[in-house]
XYZ file of C-alpha atoms in Angstrom:
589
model
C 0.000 0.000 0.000
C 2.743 2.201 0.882
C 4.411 2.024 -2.458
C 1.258 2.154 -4.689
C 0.094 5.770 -2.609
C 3.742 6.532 -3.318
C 3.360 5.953 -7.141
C -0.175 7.873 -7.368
C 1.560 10.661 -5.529
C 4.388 11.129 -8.116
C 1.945 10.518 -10.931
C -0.635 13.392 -9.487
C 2.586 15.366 -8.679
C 3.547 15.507 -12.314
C 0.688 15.938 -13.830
C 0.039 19.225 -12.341
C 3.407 19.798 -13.200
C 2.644 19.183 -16.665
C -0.706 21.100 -16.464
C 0.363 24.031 -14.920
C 3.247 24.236 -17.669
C 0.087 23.961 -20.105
C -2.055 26.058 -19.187
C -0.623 28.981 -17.578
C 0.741 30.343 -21.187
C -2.462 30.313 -21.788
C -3.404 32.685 -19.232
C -0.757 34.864 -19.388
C -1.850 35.205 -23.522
C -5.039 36.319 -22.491
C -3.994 39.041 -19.784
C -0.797 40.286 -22.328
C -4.108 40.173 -24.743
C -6.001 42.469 -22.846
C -3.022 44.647 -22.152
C -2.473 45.013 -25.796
C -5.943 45.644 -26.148
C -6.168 48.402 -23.476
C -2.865 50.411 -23.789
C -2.424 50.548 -27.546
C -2.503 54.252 -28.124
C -4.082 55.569 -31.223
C -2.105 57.067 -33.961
C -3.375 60.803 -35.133
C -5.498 60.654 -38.346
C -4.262 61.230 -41.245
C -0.613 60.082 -39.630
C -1.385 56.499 -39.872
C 1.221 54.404 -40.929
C 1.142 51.770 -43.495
C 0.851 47.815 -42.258
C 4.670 46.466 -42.282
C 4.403 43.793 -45.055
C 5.034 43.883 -48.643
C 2.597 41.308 -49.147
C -0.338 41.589 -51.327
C -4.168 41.508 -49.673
C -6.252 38.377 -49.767
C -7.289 37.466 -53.271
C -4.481 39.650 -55.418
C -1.207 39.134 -56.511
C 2.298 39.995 -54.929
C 4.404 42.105 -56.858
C 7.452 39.738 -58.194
C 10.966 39.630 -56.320
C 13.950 39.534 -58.625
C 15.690 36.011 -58.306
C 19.115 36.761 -56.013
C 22.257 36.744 -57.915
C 25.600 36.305 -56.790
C 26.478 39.701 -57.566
C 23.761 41.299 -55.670
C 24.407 39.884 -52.273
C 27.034 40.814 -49.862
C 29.162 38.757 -48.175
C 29.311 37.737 -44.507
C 32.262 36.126 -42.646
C 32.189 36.511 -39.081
C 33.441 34.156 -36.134
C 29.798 32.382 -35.710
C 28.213 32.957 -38.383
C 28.416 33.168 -42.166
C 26.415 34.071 -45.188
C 25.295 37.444 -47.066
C 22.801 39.760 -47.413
C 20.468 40.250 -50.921
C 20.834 43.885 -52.465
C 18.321 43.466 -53.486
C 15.422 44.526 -51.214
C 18.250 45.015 -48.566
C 17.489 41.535 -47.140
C 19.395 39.835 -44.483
C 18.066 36.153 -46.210
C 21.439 33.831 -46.132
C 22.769 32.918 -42.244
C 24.678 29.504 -41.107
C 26.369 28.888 -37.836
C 29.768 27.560 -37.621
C 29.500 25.787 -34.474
C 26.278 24.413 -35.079
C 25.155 20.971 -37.318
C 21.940 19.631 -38.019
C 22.884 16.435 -36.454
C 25.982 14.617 -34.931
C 26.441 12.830 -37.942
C 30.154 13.300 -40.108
C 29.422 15.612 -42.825
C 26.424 16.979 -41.582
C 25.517 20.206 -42.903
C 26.316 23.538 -40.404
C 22.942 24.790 -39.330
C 20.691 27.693 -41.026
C 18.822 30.234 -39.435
C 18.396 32.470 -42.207
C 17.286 31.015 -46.186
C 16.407 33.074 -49.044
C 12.604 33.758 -50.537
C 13.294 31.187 -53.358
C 14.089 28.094 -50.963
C 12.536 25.478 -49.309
C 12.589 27.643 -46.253
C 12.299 31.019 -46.603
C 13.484 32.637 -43.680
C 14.859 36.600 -43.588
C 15.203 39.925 -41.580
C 14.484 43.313 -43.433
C 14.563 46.650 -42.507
C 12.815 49.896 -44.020
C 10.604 52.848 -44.346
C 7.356 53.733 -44.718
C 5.664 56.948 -45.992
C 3.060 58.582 -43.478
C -0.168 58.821 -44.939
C -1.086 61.350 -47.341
C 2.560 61.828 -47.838
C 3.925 61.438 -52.190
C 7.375 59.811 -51.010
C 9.614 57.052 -52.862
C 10.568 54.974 -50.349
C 13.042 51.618 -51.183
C 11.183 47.938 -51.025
C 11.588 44.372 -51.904
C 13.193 45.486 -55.337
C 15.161 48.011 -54.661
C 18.947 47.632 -55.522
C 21.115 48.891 -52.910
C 24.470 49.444 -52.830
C 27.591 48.501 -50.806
C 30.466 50.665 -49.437
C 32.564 47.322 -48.495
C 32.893 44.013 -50.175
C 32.291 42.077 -47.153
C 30.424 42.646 -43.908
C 33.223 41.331 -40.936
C 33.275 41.788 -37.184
C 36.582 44.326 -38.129
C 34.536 45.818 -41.295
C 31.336 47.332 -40.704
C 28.827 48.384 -44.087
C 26.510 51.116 -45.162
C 23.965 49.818 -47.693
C 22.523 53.208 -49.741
C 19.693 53.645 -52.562
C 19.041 57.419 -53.817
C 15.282 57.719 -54.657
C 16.446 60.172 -57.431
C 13.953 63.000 -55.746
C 16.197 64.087 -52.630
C 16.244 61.099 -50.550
C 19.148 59.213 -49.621
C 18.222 55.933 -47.611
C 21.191 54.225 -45.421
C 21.610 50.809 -43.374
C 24.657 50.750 -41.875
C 25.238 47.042 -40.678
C 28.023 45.824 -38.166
C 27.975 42.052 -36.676
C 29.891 41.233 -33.357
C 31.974 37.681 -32.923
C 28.502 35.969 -31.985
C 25.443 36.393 -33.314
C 24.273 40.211 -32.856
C 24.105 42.758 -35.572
C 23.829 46.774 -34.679
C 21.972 48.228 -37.163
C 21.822 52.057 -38.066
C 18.866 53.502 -40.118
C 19.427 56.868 -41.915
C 17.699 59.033 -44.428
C 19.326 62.162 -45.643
C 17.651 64.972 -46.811
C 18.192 67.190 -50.108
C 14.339 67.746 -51.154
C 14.255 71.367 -49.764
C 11.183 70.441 -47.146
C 11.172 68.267 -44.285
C 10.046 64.633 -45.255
C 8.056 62.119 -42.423
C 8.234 58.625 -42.415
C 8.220 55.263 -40.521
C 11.211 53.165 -40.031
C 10.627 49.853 -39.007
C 11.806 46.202 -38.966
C 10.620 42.833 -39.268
C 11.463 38.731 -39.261
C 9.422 37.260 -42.161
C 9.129 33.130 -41.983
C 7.036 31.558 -45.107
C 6.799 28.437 -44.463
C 5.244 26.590 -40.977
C 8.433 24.892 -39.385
C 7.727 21.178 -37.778
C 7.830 22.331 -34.303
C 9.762 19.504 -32.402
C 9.964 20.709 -28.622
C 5.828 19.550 -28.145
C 4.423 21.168 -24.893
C 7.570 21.240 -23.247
C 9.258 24.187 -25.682
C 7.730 27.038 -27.008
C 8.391 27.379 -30.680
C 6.783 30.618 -32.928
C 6.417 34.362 -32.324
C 7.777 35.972 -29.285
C 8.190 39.313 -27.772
C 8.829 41.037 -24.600
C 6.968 44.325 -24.863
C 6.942 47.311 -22.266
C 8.081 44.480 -19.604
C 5.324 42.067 -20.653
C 5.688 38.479 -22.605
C 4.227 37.532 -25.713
C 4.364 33.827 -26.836
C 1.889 32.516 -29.544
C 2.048 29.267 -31.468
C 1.586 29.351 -35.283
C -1.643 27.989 -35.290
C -3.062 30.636 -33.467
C -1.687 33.357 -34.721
C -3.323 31.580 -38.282
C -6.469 32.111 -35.885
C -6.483 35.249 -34.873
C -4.753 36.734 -38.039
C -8.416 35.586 -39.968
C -10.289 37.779 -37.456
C -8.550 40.503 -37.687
C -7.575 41.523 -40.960
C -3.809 39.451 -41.100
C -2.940 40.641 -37.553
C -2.761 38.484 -34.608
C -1.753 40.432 -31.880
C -0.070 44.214 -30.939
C 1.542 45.945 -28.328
C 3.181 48.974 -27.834
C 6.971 49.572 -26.415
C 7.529 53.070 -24.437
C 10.818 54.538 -24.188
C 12.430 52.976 -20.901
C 15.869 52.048 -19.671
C 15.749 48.579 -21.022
C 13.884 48.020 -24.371
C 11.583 45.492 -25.911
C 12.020 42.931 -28.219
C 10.112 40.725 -31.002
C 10.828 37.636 -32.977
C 10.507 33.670 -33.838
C 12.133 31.339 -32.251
C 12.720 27.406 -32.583
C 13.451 25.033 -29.873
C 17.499 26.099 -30.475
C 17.709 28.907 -32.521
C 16.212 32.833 -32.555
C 15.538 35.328 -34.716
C 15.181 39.041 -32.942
C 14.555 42.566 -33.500
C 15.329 44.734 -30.951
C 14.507 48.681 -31.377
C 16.070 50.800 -29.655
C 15.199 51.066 -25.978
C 14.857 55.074 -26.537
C 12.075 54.560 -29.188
C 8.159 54.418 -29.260
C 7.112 51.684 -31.207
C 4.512 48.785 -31.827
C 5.385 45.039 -32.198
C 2.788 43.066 -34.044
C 2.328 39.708 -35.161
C 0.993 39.246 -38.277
C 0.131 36.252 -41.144
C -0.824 36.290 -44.268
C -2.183 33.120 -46.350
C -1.237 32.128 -49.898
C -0.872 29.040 -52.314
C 1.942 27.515 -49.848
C 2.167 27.647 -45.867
C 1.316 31.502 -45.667
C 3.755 34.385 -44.464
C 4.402 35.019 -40.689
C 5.726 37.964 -39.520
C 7.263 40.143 -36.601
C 7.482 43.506 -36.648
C 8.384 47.022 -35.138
C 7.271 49.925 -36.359
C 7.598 53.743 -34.922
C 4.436 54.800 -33.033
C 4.659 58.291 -34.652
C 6.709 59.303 -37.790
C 10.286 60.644 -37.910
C 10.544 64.102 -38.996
C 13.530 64.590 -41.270
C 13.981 68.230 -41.759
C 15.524 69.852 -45.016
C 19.235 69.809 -45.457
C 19.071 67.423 -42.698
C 19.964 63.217 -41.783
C 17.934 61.703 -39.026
C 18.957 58.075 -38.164
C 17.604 55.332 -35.601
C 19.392 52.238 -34.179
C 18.523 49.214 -33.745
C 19.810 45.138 -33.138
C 18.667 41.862 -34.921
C 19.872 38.968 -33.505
C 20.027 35.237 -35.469
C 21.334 32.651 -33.814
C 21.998 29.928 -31.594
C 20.114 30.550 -27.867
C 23.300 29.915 -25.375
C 22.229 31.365 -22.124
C 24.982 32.872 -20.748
C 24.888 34.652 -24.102
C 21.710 36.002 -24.098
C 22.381 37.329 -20.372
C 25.231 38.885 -22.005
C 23.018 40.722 -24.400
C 20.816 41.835 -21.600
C 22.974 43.243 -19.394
C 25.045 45.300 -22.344
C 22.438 46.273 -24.717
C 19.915 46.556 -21.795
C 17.357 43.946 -23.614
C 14.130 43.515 -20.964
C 14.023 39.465 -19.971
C 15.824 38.465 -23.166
C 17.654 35.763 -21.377
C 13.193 34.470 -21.821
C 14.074 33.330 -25.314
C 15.280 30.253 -23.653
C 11.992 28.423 -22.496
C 13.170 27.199 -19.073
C 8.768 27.719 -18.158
C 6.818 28.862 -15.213
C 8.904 27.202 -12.892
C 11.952 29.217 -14.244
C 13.016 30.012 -10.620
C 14.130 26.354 -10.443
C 14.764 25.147 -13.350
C 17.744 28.151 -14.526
C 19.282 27.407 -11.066
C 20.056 23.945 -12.089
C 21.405 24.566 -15.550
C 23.569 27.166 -13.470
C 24.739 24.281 -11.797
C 25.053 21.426 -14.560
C 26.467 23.991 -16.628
C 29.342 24.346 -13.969
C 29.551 21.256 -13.216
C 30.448 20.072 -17.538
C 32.998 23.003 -17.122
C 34.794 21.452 -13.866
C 34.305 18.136 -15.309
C 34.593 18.086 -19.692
C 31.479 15.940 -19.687
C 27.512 16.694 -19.179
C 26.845 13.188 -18.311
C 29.470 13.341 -15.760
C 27.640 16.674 -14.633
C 24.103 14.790 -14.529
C 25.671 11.928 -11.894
C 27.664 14.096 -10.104
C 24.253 16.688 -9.829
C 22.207 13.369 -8.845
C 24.944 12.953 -6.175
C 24.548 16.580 -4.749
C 20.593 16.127 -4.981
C 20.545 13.182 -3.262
C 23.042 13.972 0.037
C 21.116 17.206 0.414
C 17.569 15.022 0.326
C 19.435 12.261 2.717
C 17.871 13.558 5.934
C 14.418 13.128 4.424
C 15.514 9.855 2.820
C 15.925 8.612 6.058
C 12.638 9.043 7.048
C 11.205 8.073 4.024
C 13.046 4.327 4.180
C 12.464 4.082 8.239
C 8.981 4.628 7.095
C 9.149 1.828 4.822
C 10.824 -0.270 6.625
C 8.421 0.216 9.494
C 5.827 -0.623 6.847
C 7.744 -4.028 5.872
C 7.690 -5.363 9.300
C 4.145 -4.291 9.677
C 2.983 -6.290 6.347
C 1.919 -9.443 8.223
C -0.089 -8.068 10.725
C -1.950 -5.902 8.023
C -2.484 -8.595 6.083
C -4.083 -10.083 9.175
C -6.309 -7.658 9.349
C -7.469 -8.138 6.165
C -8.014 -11.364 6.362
C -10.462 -10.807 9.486
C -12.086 -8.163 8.046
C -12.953 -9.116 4.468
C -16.443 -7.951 3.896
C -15.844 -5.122 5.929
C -13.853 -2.125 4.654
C -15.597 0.203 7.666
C -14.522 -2.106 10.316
C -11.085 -2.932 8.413
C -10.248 0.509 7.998
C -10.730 1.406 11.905
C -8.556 -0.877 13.113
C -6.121 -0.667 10.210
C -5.753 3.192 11.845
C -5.539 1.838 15.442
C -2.864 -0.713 14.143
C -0.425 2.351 12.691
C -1.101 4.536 16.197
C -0.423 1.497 18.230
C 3.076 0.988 15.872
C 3.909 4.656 15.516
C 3.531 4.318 11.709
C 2.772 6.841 9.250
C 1.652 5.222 6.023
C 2.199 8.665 3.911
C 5.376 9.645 5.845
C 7.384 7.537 3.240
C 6.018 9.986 0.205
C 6.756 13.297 1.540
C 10.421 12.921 0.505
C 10.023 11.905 -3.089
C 6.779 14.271 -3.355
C 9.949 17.181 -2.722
C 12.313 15.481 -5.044
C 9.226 15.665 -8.214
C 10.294 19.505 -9.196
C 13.936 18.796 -9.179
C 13.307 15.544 -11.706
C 10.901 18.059 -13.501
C 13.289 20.850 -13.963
C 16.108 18.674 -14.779
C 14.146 17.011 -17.829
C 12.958 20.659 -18.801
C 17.026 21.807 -18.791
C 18.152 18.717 -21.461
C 14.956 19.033 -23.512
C 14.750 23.065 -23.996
C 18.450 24.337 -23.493
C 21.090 24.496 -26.440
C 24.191 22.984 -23.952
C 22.512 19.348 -24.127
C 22.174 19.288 -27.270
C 24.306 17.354 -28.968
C 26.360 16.770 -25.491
C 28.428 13.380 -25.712
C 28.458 10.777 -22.954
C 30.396 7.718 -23.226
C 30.101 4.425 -25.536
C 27.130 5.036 -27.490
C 25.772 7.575 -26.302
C 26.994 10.641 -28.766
C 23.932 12.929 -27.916
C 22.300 13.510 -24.352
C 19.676 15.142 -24.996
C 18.150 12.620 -27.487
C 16.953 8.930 -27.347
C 19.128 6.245 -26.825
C 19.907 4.684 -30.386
C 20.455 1.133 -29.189
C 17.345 -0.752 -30.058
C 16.725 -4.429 -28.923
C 14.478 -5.675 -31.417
C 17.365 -5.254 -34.128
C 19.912 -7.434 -31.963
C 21.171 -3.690 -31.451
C 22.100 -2.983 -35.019
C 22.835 -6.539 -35.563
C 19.843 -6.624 -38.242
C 20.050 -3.846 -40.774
C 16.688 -2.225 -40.036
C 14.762 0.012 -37.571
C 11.937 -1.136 -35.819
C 10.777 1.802 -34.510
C 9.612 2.611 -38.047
C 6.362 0.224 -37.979
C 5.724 1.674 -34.644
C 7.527 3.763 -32.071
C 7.242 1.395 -28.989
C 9.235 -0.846 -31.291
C 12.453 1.303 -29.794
C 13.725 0.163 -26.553
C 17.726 1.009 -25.874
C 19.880 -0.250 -23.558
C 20.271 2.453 -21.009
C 15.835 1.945 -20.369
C 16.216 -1.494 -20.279
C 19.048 -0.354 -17.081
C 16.430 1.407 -15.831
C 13.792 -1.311 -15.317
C 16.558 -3.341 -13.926
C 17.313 -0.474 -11.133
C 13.546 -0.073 -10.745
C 13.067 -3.783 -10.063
C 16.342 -3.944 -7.488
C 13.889 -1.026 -6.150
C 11.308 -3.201 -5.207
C 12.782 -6.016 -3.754
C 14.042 -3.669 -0.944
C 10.584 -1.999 -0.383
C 7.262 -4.132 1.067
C 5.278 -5.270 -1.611
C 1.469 -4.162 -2.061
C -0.494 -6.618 0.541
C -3.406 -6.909 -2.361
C -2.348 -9.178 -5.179
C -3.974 -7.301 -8.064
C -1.953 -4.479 -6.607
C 1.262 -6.158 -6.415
C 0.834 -7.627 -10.167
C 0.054 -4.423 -11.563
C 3.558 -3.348 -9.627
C 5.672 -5.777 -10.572
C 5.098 -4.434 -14.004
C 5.672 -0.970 -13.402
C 9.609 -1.440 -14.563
C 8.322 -2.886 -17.978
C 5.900 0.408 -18.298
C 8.329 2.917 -17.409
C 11.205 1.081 -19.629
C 9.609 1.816 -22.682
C 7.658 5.305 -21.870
C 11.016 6.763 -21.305
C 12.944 5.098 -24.248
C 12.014 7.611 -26.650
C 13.282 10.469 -23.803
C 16.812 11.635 -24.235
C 19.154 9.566 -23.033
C 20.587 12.283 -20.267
C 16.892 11.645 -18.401
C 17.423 8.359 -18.292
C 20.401 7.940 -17.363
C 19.831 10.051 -14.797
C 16.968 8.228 -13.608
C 19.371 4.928 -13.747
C 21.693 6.766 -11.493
C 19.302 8.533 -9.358
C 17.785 4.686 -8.455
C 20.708 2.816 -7.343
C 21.986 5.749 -5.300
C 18.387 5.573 -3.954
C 18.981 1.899 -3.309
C 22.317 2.329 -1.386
C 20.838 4.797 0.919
C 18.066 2.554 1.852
C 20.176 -0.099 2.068
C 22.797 1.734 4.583
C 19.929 3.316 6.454
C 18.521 0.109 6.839
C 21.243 -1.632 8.193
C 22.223 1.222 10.527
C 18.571 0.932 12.066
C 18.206 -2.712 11.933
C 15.249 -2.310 9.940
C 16.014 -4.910 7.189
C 15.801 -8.051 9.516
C 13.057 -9.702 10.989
C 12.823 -8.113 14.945
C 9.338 -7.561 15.752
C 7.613 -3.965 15.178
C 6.499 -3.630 18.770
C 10.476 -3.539 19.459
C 11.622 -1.009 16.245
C 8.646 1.408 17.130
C 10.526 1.633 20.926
């Protein structure tokens, strides 16, 4: 009995877990919703400016994009990242990381972030103008030629892109990229027309296609944006949604000048995309989409609440970053602190139980750097979590071994009192007072241990460091499945089981873990009812293959977690003379 309450208290314990991980986003949509809803202040008439999208409305055609050419693009070559930027349309469309493959396999392309308009993926940044209303100005777009005062855009060599509208206009972007994955961008508009000239700068992240989002519940993977202090996270699907009902946009919000400034993007379960205004700067992030033959157009944008003034004779400019690349945490606390970017360190989706879960990448993190290895750092966190748990443990397994010696005289009881669950139940009660036994002592300790085991699987599923983190032997990526398989002999036959069916897939680190979980129960009493104790004994089987298709990290962890758990009880019981057969009357003196 003791065990089985044990069980249903770890299974209740994670599924609110799980359900408060669910549906709080949720929640917090709704009141960012309203927020949006209620502070968005109105732009004067006749100042209005144009949507941010150089996509045609429902039911017309989009004006064509020239095809790229190798001489229109710019180069990039910078210590993280390479690629170039179209001329045309001034679009920043072609981005791979160095450090970064697709998969741990030799040969494996470097990852991509950023793809032009004519690939599979289109994926790109752009930055721009538009006219205020009423106003007769030529502003660049999409197929405007610009040209470069550099042949290459380098950490050392910064660029200024420039078109002349040929009617007193001069339009700048002057680009710079650090040794990561941050570019500063400058936008400037010089003016010869003899009058002054108003218009909108803005910026956006356009993504036409609908990625395959692979982090599930656990990772949150579409638009995001931290406006005037506030988060913003809404799946593609809904923004699909909500982009019907309103005209092609989901959601806005508007960003006050402050101290630290907002930001707006789309993110993946590794990777970002980001434009951050400047934290000086009234603007209004909105998410928009826009359906067409394919997968539609989302899009991310910033756009000044009021237009820029540039007077005659005159150059007004406005900064801004974009950032595209890989989310490293220390990184993007990095980029916080020195650009002063509100909560961007919340591209990382460590969830609402953030407080605990970044604490213990803090410390795995430190621990891979003191020890070359993350699966090194997983046992040697186990070991810390488990000796500052030990003074619970001890009550937990004197409570179950209290529990062992008591079986036969519960069982007794039952017996007695078979038709009678009233009359059972009373003197089951007076049996534990008369003992000194508290049946739900021994679940208090592993009820506390649930959030750690939570957080931990939340850290290898949703932060870049696991990912492709070796162990040893087979085990080339922790925060993936084990690839050992036992229906193929493991690789012995040429073929993958797990393709008929996923359950087919059962590695050898799970099938570790039902052996630990089994060692488990022949140390603890077993369930006095025998449908009870059948339904245990299979438990190991269940949980085997549930966690084989969970990165290999979790389990292994688990693996670890269970025989340390085992020791303990073991020593503990031996120091108390609770493993042998002395009667209960005597232990409970």
């Amino acid at each position: 009995m003791d065990n089985n309450r044990l069980f249903l208290a770890v299974a209740l314990s994670v599924a609110i877990l799980v359900g408060f991980e669910w549906l709080m986003p949720k929640q917090s949509h709704q009141a960012l919703l309203h927020h949006a809803q209620t502070t968005t202040q109105s732009t004067p008439a006749g100042d209005a400016p144009r949507p941010v999208t150089d996509l045609a409305p429902p039911g017309t055609q989009p004006a064509a994009i020239p095809a790229p050419t190798h001489e229109a693009r710019l180069p990039i070559d910078a210590d993280k990242v390479q690629g170039s930027i179209d001329l045309v349309g001034a679009r920043l469309d072609d981005l791979v990381l160095r450090d970064y493959q697709e998969t741990i396999k030799a040969g494996s392309p470097l990852v991509r972030v950023l793809e032009p308009q004519d690939q599979k993926q289109p994926n790109l940044v752009q930055l721009g103008w538009s006219a205020a209303a009423g106003g007769n100005v030529k502003v660049p777009d999409s197929a405007t030629l610009w040209t470069a005062d550099q042949p290459k855009l380098t950490p050392t060599t910064p660029v200024t892109l420039s078109w002349d509208n040929g009617a007193g206009l001069v339009f700048q972007i002057a680009l710079s990229v650090d040794r990561n994955y941050m570019f500063t961008v400058e936008q400037r508009v010089r003016n010869s027309t003899g009058q002054p000239v108003s218009l909108y700068p803005w910026s956006r992240v356009s993504r036409s296609y609908t990625p395959q989002v692979t982090g599930g519940y656990l990772v949150h993977e579409g638009p995001i944006a931290v406006v005037d202090g506030r988060m913003e996270e809404m799946s593609y699907t809904s923004l699909k949604s909500k982009a019907a009902d309103a005209g092609g946009t989901g959601w806005s919000a508007n960003q006050t000048p402050a101290a630290d400034g907002g930001w707006a993007g789309i993110t993946d379960k590794y990777w970002l995309t980001a434009i951050i205004p400047g934290h000086d700067q009234a603007t209004t992030a909105s998410y928009r989409y826009q359906p067409n033959e394919g997968a539609g157009t989302y899009q991310v944008d910033f756009i000044s609440q009021a237009p820029v003034s540039v007077p005659a004779g005159g150059t007004v400019s406005t900064s801004s970053h974009v950032f595209a690349g890989a989310k490293v945490v220390h990184l993007l606390e990095g980029y916080q602190s020195s650009l002063h970017i509100t909560d961007f360190w919340k591209a990382v989706d460590f969830g609402w139980f953030a407080f605990l879960t970044k604490p213990i990448f803090y410390v795995l993190d430190w621990l891979n750097t003191a020890l070359g290895n993350f699966g090194l750092a997983l046992l040697a966190f186990t070991l810390i979590v488990k000796t500052l748990f030990f003074p619970l443990a001890i009550k937990q397994f004197r409570s179950m071994g209290k529990m062992k010696l008591l079986a036969p005289k519960m069982t007794a009881v039952r017996e007695r009192h078979k038709g009678d669950p009233m009359a059972m139940n009373t003197e089951m009660m007076a049996l534990y007072k008369q003992e000194g036994v508290n049946p739900a002592s021994g679940c208090l300790p592993m009820l506390v241990q649930v959030p750690v085991f939570w957080c931990l699987y939340k850290d290898l599923v949703v932060t870049i460091e696991m990912r492709h983190a070796p162990f040893f032997g087979w085990i080339r990526d922790l925060s993936e499945p084990d690839p050992t398989n036992v229906f193929n002999l493991f690789g012995l036959i040429p073929f993958d089981p797990a393709v008929l069916a996923p359950i087919l897939h059962l590695g050898v680190w799970p099938i570790v873990l039902g052996g630990t979980m089994l060692l488990m129960q022949r140390m603890n009493p077993p369930p006095p009812d025998p449908m009870q104790a059948r339904l245990f004994q299979i438990m190991p089987l269940i949980f085997m293959f549930v966690l084989a298709r969970q990165p290999a990290g979790l389990v292994i962890y688990y693996c670890w977690n269970n025989l340390l758990t085992v020791s303990q009880q073991w020593l503990i019981q031996r120091r108390t003379h609770l493993g042998g057969s002395r009667q209960v009357s005597t232990v409970s003196r």
